[in-house]
Coordinates of C-alpha atoms in Angstrom, one line a residue:
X520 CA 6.2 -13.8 -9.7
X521 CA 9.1 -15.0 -12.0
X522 CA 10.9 -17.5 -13.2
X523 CA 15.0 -17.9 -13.7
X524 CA 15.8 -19.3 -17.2
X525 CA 19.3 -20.8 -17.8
X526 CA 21.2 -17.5 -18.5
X527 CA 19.7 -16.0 -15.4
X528 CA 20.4 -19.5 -13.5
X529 CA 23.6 -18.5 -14.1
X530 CA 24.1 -15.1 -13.2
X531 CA 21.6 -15.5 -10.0
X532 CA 24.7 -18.5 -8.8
X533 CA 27.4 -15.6 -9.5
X534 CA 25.6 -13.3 -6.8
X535 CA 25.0 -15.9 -4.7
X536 CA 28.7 -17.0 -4.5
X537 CA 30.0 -13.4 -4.1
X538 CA 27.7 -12.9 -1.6
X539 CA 29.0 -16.3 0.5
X540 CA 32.4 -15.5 -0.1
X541 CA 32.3 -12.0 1.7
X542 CA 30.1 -13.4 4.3
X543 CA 32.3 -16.5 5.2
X544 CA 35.2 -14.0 4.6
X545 CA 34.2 -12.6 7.9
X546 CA 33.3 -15.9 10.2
X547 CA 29.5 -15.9 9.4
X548 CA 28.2 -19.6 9.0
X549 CA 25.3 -20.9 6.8
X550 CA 22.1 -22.5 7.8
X551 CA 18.9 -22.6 5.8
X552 CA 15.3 -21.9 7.7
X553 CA 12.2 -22.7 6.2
X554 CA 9.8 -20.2 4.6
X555 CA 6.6 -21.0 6.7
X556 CA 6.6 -19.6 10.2
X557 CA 4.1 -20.4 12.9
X558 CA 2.2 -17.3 13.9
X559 CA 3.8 -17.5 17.5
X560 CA 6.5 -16.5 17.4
X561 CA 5.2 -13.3 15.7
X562 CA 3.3 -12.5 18.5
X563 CA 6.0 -12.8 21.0
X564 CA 8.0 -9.0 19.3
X565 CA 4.5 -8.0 18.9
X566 CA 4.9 -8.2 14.6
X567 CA 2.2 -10.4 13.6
X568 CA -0.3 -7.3 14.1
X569 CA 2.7 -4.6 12.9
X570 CA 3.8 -6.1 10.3
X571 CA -0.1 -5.3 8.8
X572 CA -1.1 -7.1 5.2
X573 CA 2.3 -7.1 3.5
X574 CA 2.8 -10.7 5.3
X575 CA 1.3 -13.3 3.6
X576 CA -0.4 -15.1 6.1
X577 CA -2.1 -19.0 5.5
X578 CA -3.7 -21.4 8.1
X579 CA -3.0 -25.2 8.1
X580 CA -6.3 -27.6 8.1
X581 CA -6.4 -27.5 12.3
X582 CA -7.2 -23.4 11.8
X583 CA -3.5 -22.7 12.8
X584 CA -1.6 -19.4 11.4
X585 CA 1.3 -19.3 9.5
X586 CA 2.9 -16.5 7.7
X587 CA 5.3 -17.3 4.7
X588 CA 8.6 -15.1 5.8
X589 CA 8.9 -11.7 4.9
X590 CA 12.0 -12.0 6.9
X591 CA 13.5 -14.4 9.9
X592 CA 14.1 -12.4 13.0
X593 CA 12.0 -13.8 15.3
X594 CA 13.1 -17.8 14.2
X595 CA 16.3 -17.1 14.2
X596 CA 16.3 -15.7 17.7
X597 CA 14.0 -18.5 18.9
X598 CA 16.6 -21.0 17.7
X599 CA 19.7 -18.9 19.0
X600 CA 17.9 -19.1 22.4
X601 CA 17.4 -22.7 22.4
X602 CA 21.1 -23.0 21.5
X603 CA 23.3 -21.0 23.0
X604 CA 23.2 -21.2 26.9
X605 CA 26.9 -19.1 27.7
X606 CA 28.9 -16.2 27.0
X607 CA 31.3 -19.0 25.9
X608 CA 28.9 -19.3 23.2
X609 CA 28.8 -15.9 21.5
X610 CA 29.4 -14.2 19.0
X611 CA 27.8 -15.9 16.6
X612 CA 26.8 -14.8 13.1
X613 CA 25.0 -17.2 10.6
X614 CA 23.0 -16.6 7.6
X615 CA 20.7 -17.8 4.6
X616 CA 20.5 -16.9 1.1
X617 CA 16.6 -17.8 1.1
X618 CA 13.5 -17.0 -0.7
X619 CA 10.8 -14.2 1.3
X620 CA 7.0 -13.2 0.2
X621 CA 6.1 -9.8 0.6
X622 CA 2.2 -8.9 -0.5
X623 CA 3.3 -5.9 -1.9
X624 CA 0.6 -3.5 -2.2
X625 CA 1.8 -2.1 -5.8
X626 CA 4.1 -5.2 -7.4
X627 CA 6.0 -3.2 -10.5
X628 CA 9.5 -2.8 -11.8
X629 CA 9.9 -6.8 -12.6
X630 CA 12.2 -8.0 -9.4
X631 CA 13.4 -4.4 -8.1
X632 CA 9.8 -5.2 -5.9
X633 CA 7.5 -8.6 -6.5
X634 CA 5.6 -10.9 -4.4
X635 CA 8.4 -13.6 -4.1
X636 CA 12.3 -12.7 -4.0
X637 CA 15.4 -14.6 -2.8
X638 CA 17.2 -12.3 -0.3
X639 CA 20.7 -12.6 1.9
X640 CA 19.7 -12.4 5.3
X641 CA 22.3 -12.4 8.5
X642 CA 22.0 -12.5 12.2
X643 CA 24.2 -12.0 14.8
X644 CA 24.1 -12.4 18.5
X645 CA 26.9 -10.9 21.4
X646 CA 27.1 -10.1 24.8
X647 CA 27.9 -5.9 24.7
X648 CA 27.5 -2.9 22.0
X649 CA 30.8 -3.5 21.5
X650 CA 31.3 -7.2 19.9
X651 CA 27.8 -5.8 18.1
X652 CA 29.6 -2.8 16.8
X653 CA 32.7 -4.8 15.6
X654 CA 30.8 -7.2 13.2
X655 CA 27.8 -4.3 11.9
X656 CA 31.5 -2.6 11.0
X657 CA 32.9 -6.0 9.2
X658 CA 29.6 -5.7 7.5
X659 CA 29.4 -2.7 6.2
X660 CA 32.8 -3.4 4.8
X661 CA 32.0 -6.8 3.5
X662 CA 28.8 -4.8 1.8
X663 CA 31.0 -2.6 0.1
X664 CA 33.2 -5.4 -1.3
X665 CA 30.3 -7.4 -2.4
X666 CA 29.0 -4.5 -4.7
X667 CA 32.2 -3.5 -5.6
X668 CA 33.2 -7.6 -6.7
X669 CA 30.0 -7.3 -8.1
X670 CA 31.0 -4.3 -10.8
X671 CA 28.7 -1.7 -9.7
X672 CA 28.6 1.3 -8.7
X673 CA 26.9 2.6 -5.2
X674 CA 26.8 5.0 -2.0
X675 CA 26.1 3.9 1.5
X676 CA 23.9 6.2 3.8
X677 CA 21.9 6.5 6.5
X678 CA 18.9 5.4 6.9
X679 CA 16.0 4.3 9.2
X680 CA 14.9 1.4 11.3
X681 CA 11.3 1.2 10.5
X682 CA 9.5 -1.8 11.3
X683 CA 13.0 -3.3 11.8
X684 CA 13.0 -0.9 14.8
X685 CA 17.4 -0.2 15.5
X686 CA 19.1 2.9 16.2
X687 CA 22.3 2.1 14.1
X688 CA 20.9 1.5 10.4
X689 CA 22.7 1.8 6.9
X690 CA 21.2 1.2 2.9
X691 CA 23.6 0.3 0.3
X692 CA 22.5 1.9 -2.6
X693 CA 23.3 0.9 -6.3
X694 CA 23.0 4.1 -8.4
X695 CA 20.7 4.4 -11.2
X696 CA 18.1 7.3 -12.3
X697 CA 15.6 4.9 -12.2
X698 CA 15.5 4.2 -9.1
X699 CA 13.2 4.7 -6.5
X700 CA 14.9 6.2 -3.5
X701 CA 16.5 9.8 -3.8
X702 CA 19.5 10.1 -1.8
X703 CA 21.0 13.2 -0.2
X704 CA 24.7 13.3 -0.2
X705 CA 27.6 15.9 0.4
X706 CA 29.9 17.3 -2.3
X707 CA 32.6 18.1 0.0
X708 CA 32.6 15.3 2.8
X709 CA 31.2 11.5 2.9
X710 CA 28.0 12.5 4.3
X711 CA 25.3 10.5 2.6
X712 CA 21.9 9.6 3.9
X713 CA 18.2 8.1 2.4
X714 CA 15.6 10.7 2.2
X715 CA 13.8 9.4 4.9
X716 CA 16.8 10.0 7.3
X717 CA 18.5 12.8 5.8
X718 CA 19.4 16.2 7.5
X719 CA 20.5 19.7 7.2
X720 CA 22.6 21.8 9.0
X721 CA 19.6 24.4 11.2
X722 CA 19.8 28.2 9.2
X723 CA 19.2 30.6 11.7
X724 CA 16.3 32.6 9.6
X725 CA 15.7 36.0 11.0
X726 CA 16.8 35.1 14.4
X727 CA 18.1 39.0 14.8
X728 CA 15.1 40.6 13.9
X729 CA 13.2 42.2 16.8
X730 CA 9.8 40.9 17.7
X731 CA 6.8 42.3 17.2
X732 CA 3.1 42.2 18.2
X733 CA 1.0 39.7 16.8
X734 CA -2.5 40.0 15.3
X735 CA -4.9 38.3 13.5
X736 CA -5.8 38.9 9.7
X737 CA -8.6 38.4 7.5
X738 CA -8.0 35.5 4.7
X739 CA -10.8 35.3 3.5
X740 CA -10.5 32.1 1.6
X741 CA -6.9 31.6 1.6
X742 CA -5.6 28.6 2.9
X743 CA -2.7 27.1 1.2
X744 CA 0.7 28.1 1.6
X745 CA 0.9 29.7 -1.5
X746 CA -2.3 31.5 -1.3
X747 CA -1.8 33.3 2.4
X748 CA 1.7 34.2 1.3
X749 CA 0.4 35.8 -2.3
X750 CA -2.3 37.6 0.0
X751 CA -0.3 38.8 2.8
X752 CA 2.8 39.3 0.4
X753 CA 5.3 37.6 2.1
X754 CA 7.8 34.7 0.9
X755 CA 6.3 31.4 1.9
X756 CA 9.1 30.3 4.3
X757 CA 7.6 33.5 6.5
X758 CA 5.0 31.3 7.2
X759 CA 4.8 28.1 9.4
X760 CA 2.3 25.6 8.3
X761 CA 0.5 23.5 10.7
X762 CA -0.5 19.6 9.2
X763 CA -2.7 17.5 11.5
X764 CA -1.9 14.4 12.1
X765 CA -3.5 11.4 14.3
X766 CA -0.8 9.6 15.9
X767 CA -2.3 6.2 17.2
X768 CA -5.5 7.9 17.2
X769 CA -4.9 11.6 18.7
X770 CA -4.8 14.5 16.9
X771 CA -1.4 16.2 16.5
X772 CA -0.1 19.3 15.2
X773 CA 2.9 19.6 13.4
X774 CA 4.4 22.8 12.9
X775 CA 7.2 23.4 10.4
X776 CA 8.4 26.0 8.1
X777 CA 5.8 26.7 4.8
X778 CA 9.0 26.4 2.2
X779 CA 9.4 22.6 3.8
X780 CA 7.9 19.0 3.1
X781 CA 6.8 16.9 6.2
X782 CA 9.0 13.8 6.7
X783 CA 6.5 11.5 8.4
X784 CA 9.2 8.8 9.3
X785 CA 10.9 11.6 11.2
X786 CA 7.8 12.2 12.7
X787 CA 6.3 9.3 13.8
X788 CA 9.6 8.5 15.2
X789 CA 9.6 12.2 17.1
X790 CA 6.2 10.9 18.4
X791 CA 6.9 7.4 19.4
X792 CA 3.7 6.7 17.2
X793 CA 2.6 3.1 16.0
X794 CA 0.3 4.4 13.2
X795 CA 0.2 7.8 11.6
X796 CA -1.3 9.3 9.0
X797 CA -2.7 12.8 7.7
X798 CA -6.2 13.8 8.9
X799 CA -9.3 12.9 7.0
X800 CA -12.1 15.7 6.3
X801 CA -14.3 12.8 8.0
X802 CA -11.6 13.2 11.5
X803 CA -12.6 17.2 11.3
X804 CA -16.0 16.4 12.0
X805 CA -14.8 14.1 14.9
X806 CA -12.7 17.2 16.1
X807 CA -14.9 20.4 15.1
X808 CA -12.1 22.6 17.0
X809 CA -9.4 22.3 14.4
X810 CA -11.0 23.8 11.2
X811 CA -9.7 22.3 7.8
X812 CA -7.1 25.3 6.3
X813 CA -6.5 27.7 9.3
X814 CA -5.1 25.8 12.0
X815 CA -2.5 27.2 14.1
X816 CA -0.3 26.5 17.4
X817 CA -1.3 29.8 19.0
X818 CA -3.9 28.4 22.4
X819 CA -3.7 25.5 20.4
X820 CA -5.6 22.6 22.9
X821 CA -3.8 19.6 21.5
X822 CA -0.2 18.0 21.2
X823 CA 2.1 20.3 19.2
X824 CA 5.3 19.1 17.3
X825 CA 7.5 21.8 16.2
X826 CA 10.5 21.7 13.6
X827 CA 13.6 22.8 15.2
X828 CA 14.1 25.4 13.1
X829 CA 10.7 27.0 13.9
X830 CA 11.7 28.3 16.7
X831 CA 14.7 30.7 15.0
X832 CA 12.1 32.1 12.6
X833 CA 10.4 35.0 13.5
X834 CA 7.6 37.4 13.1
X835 CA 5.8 34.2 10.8
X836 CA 2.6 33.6 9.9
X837 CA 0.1 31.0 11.2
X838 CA -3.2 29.8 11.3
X839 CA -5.4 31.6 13.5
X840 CA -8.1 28.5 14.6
X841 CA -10.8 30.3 12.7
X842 CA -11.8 30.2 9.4
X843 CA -10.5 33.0 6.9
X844 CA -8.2 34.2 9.8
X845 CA -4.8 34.1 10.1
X846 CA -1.7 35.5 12.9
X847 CA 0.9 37.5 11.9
X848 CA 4.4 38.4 14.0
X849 CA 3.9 35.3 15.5
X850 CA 6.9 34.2 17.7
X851 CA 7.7 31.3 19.2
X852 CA 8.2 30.6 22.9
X853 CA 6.2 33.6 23.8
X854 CA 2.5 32.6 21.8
X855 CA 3.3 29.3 21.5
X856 CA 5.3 26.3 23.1
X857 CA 5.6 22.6 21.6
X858 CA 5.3 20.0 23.2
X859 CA 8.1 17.9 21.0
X860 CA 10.9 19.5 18.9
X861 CA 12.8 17.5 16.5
X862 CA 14.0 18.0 12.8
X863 CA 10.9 16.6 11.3
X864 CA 11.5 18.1 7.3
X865 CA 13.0 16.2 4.5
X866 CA 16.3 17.7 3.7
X867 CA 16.9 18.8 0.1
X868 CA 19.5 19.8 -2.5
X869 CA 21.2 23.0 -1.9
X870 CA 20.7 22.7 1.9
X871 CA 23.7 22.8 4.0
X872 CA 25.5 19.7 5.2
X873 CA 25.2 18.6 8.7
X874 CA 28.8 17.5 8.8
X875 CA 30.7 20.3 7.0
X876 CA 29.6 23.3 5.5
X877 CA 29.5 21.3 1.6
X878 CA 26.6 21.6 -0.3
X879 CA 24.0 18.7 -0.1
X880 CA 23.4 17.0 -3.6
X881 CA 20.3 14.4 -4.7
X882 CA 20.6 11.3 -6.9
X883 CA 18.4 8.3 -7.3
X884 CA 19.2 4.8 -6.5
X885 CA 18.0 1.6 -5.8
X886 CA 18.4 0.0 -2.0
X887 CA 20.7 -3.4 -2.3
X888 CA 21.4 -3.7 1.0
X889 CA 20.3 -2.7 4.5
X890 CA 22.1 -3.6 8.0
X891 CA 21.0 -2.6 11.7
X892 CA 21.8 -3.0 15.0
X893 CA 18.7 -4.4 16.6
X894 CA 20.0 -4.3 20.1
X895 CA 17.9 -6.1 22.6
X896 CA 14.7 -5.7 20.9
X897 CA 13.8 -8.8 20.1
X898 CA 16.4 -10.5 22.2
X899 CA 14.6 -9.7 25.2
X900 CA 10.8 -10.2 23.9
X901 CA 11.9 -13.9 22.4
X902 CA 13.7 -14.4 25.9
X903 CA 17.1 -15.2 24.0
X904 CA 19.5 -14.7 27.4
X905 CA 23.0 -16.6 27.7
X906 CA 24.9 -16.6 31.5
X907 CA 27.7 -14.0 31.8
X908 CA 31.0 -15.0 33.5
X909 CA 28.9 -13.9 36.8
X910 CA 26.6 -16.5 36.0
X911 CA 23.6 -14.1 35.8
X912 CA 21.6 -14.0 32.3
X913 CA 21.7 -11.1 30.2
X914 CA 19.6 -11.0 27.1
X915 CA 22.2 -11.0 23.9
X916 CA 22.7 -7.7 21.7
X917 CA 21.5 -8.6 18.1
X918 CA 22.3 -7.4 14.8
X919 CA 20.9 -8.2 11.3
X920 CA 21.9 -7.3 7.4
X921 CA 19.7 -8.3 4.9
X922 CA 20.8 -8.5 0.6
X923 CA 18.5 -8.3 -1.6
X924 CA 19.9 -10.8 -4.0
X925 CA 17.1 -10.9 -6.9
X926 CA 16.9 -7.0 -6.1
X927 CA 21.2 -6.6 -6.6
X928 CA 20.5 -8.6 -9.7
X929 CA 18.0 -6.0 -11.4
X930 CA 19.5 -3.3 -10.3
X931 CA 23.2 -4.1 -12.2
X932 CA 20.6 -4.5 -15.3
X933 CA 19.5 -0.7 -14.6
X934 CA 22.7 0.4 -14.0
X935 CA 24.3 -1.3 -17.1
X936 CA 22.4 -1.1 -20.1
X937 CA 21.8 0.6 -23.4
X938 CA 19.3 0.7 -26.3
X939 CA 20.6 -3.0 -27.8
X940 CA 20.2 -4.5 -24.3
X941 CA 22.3 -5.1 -20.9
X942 CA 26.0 -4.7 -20.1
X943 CA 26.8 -7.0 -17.7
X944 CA 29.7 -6.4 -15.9
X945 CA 31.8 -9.4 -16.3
X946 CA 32.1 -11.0 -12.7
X947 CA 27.5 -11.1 -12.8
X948 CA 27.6 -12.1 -16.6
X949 CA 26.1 -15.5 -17.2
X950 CA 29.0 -16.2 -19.8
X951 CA 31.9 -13.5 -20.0
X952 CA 32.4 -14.3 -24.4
X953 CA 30.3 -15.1 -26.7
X954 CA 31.6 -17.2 -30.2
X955 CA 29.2 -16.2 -32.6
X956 CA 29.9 -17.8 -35.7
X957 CA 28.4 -16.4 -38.7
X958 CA 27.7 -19.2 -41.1
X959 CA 27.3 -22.7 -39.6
X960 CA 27.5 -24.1 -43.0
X961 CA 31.3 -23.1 -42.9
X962 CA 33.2 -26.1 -41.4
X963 CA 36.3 -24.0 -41.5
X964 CA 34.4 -21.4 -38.7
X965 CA 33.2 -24.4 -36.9
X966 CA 36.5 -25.8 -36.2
X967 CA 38.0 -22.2 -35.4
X968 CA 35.1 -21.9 -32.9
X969 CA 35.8 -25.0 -31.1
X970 CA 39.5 -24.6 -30.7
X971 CA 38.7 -20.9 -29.4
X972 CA 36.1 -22.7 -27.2
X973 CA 38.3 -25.3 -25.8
X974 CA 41.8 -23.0 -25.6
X975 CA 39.6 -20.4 -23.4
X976 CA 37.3 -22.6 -21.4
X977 CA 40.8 -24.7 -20.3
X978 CA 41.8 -21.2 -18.9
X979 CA 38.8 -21.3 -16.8
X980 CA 37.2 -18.5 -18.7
X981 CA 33.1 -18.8 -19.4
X982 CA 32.3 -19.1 -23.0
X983 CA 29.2 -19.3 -25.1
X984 CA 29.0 -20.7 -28.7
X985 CA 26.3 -19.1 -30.7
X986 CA 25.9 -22.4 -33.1
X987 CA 22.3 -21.9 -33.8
X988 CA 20.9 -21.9 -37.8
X989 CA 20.3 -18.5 -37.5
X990 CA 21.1 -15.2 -39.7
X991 CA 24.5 -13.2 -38.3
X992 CA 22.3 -10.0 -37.5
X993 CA 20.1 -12.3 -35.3
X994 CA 23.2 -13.6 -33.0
X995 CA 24.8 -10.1 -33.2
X996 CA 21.4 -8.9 -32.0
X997 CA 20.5 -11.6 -29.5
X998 CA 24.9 -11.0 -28.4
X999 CA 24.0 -7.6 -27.0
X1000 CA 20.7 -8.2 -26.0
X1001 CA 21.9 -10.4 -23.8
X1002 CA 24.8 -8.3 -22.3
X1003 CA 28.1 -11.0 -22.7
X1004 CA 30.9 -8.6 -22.3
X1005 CA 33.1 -10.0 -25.2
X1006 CA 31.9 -11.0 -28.6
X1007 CA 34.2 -13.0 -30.8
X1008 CA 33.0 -12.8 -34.5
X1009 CA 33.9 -15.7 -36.6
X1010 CA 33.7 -14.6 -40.6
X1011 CA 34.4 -16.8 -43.7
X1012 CA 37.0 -13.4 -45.3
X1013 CA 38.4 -12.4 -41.7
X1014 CA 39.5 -16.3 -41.0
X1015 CA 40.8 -16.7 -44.9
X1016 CA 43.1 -14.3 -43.6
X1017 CA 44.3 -15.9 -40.1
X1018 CA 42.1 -13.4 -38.3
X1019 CA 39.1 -12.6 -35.8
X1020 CA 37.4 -9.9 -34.9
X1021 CA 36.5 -9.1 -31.2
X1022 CA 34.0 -6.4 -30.0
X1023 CA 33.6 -4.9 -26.7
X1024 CA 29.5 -5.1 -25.6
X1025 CA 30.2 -2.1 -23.5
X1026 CA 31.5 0.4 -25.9
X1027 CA 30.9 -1.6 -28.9
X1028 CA 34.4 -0.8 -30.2
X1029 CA 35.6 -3.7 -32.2
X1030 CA 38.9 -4.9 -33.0
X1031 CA 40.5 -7.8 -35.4
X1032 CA 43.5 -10.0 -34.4
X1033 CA 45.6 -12.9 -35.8
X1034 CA 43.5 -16.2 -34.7
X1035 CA 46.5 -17.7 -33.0
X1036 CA 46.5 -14.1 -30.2
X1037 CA 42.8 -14.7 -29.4
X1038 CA 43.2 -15.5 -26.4
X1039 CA 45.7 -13.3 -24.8
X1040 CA 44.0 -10.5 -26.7
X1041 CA 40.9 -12.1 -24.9
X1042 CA 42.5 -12.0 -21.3
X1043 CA 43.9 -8.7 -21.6
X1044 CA 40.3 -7.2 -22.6
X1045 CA 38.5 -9.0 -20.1
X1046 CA 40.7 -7.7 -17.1
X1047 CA 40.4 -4.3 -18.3
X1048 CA 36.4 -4.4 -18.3

């Protein structure tokens, strides 16, 4: 949990603004809900169990829950429905830049991910795809301003729903190698996505070679990956692992090539699963038919999920549903079947792209932004319905984009920094010069300062004055700890001889003028930061 001092008062309102400029830009209005939330209206989408522990959840003195917002979906619908009663009414779009809680499980990184954060979050409500499609596109493209305005430097991709639920979903990522979300993107078209939602165009692995009988082998002991493919001497993507899953309770196997990683998002949405998760050694003892190492499709008596591009593989190895045994020449369709087939692997660097034939590329980056179409989802469970020009009620499409403003602010810090401190760019910077004046006891640099004060701040440009008692190496040290993108350095010798010098935070190049240019030397720096 964390405070805002004054400088990042300051740079928080700059985020804040660009954010309310791009969003009125496009005809989105204002309003301001509160944090607490009655449990209610929670229960009406079905959340208040799915959103799990993460919500912070209190009850008032009559025993009554509450939950302080993660996010506003459900109030904003229930007030849209109590509003708007025609298709005269719609579109509408409105929004809040308001603090959430989040009882994150593992706080950490400072405000990339704490308990309490202030967050941009929109809503809007139409009567077909199409009105919906039309502002998520306005969106996206007042996104890309915003980080743009905002100096940084980002990639949009694809992504999923989640708990959000949505079919149409896209992160804005800010670039950084400290972040926490690897990105796949294309080197030869736009194609980007999350990890979560990324794909790969399907290789057709050994799809000509001829079939052949399959038989069971001993293994004695061999039951990773790794270990069956050293034993049998075959390259581990001739194998097809089988994980087990329970997917709201039954067992499930998943089937997928032994050179991939399971992607459970992609999974549990392949399954239509609520919960999911990888099977205990206490759920083998519930289930003494599947045994821990050597599972296999092959007569396999529960649900099977493939990976598509199982079934071009062939002649592969699998468990054989007995310990120390596996198959070999397995093939699908004629020993096995699934029941579901879906791309359920995480796609990864060198892989082809699903759009072109590029080459997919990874990165790391930090999520900023995320915008959905929701469609009727909670439309229809919060009974938000307006009359069409048939008079009959139709519940309303729904969208919603949510900034992370607190999150945008941290990220530009791990973007722009160095060993001395942040580089803010200058339209997030608390003050965009600095005066540092290097011996207060020098009423000669005092007066120099203020006239440079007052000749810049008339322009409308944001300046600091570094008057404190302190030693120059402390101001120059505190200047780019503190990331203002101009320094102006006021010496006794330099301003004997009509000058100043000027550094750049950024490149720490510095450079010394005649006193009377300061400040179109100062504009001309400053617009080409």
């Amino acid at each position: 949990i964390y405070s805002f001092l004054p400088m990042g008062k300051r740079t928080l309102a700059k985020v804040e603004n660009i954010i309310r400029e791009e969003m009125d830009a496009i005809g989105s209005q204002e309003v301001l809900m509160p944090v607490l939330q009655p449990a209610d209206l929670w229960e009406k989408t079905g959340r208040w169990e799915e959103y799990g522990p993460e919500m912070m959840r209190i009850k008032d003195r009559n025993e009554r829950d509450f939950a302080l917002g993660p996010t506003h979906e459900e109030l904003i619908t229930a007030i849209v429905a109590a509003e708007v009663r025609s298709y005269k009414d719609l579109p509408q779009t409105l929004y809040q830049i308001q603090v959430k809680f989040r009882d994150e499980i593992r706080p950490r990184f400072g405000l990339m991910r704490a308990r309490e954060f202030i967050m941009k979050d929109a809503y809007s409500f139409h009567t077909s795809k199409k009105d919906l499609d039309k502002t998520y596109n306005d969106m996206s493209k007042a996104y890309a301003k915003i980080v743009k305005r905002s100096g940084l430097k980002y990639r949009s991709v694809k992504a999923e729903g989640g708990i959000m639920g949505g079919e149409v979903t896209e992160e804005f990522m800010i670039l950084a190698s400290s972040g926490e979300e690897m990105l796949i993107y294309c080197n030869k078209c736009h194609y980007g996505a999350n990890i979560e939602a990324a794909r790969a165009k399907l290789l057709k692995r050994e799809a000509k070679e001829k079939e052949k009988p399959f038989k069971p082998m001993d293994t004695p002991g061999k039951s990773s990956v790794e270990d069956v493919a050293r034993y049998l001497k075959v390259e581990t993507h001739h194998l097809a692992k089988t994980l087990i899953y329970l997917a709201d309770s039954e067992p499930v196997l998943v089937v997928l090539p032994g050179d991939r990683e399971a992607n459970e998002a992609k999974i549990q949405k392949a399954l239509g699963a609520k919960e999911l998760r990888l099977f205990s050694d206490d759920d083998f003892k519930i289930f003494p038919h599947l045994v821990k190492g050597f599972v296999g499709p092959v007569d396999a008596k529960n649900k099977i999920l493939a990976d598509e591009e199982v079934l071009k593989m062939r002649n592969f190895v699998t468990g054989a549903n007995e310990a120390d045994v596996h198959y070999i020449n397995v093939n699908y369709q004629r020993d096995f079947k699934a029941d579901v087939v879906e791309d359920i692997k995480y796609a990864r660097k060198g892989d082809i792209c699903p759009v072109c034939d590029g080459s997919l590329e990874t990165t790391r980056g930090i999520e900023m932004g995320h915008i959905f179409q929701l469609g009727k989802k909670y439309s229809k469970a919060m009974g938000a319905t307006y009359l069409d020009k048939n008079g009959k009620s139709q519940a309303m499409n729904m969208g919603c984009y949510g900034i992370g403003v607190t999150r945008l602010l941290a990220a530009a810090v791990e973007q722009n920094h160095d060993d001395k401190g942040i580089i803010w760019p200058r339209n997030l910077a608390p003050f965009e010069v600095v005066i540092i004046q290097t011996d207060m006891r020098e009423k000669k640099l005092t007066k120099a300062a203020e006239g440079i004060m007052k000749k810049l701040t008339d322009k409308g440009i944001e300046v600091a004055y570094d008057d404190r008692e302190e030693r120059a190496g402390v101001k120059f040290g505190d200047a780019d700890l503190i990331g203002y993108p101009l320094q102006i350095i006021l010496g006794k010798t330099l301003l004997e001889q009509g000058m100043v010098e000027l550094k750049i935070r950024k490149t720490h190049k510095k450079e010394i003028f005649a006193l009377e240019k300061t400040q179109s030397e100062v504009d001309k720096l400053l617009n080409d930061l």
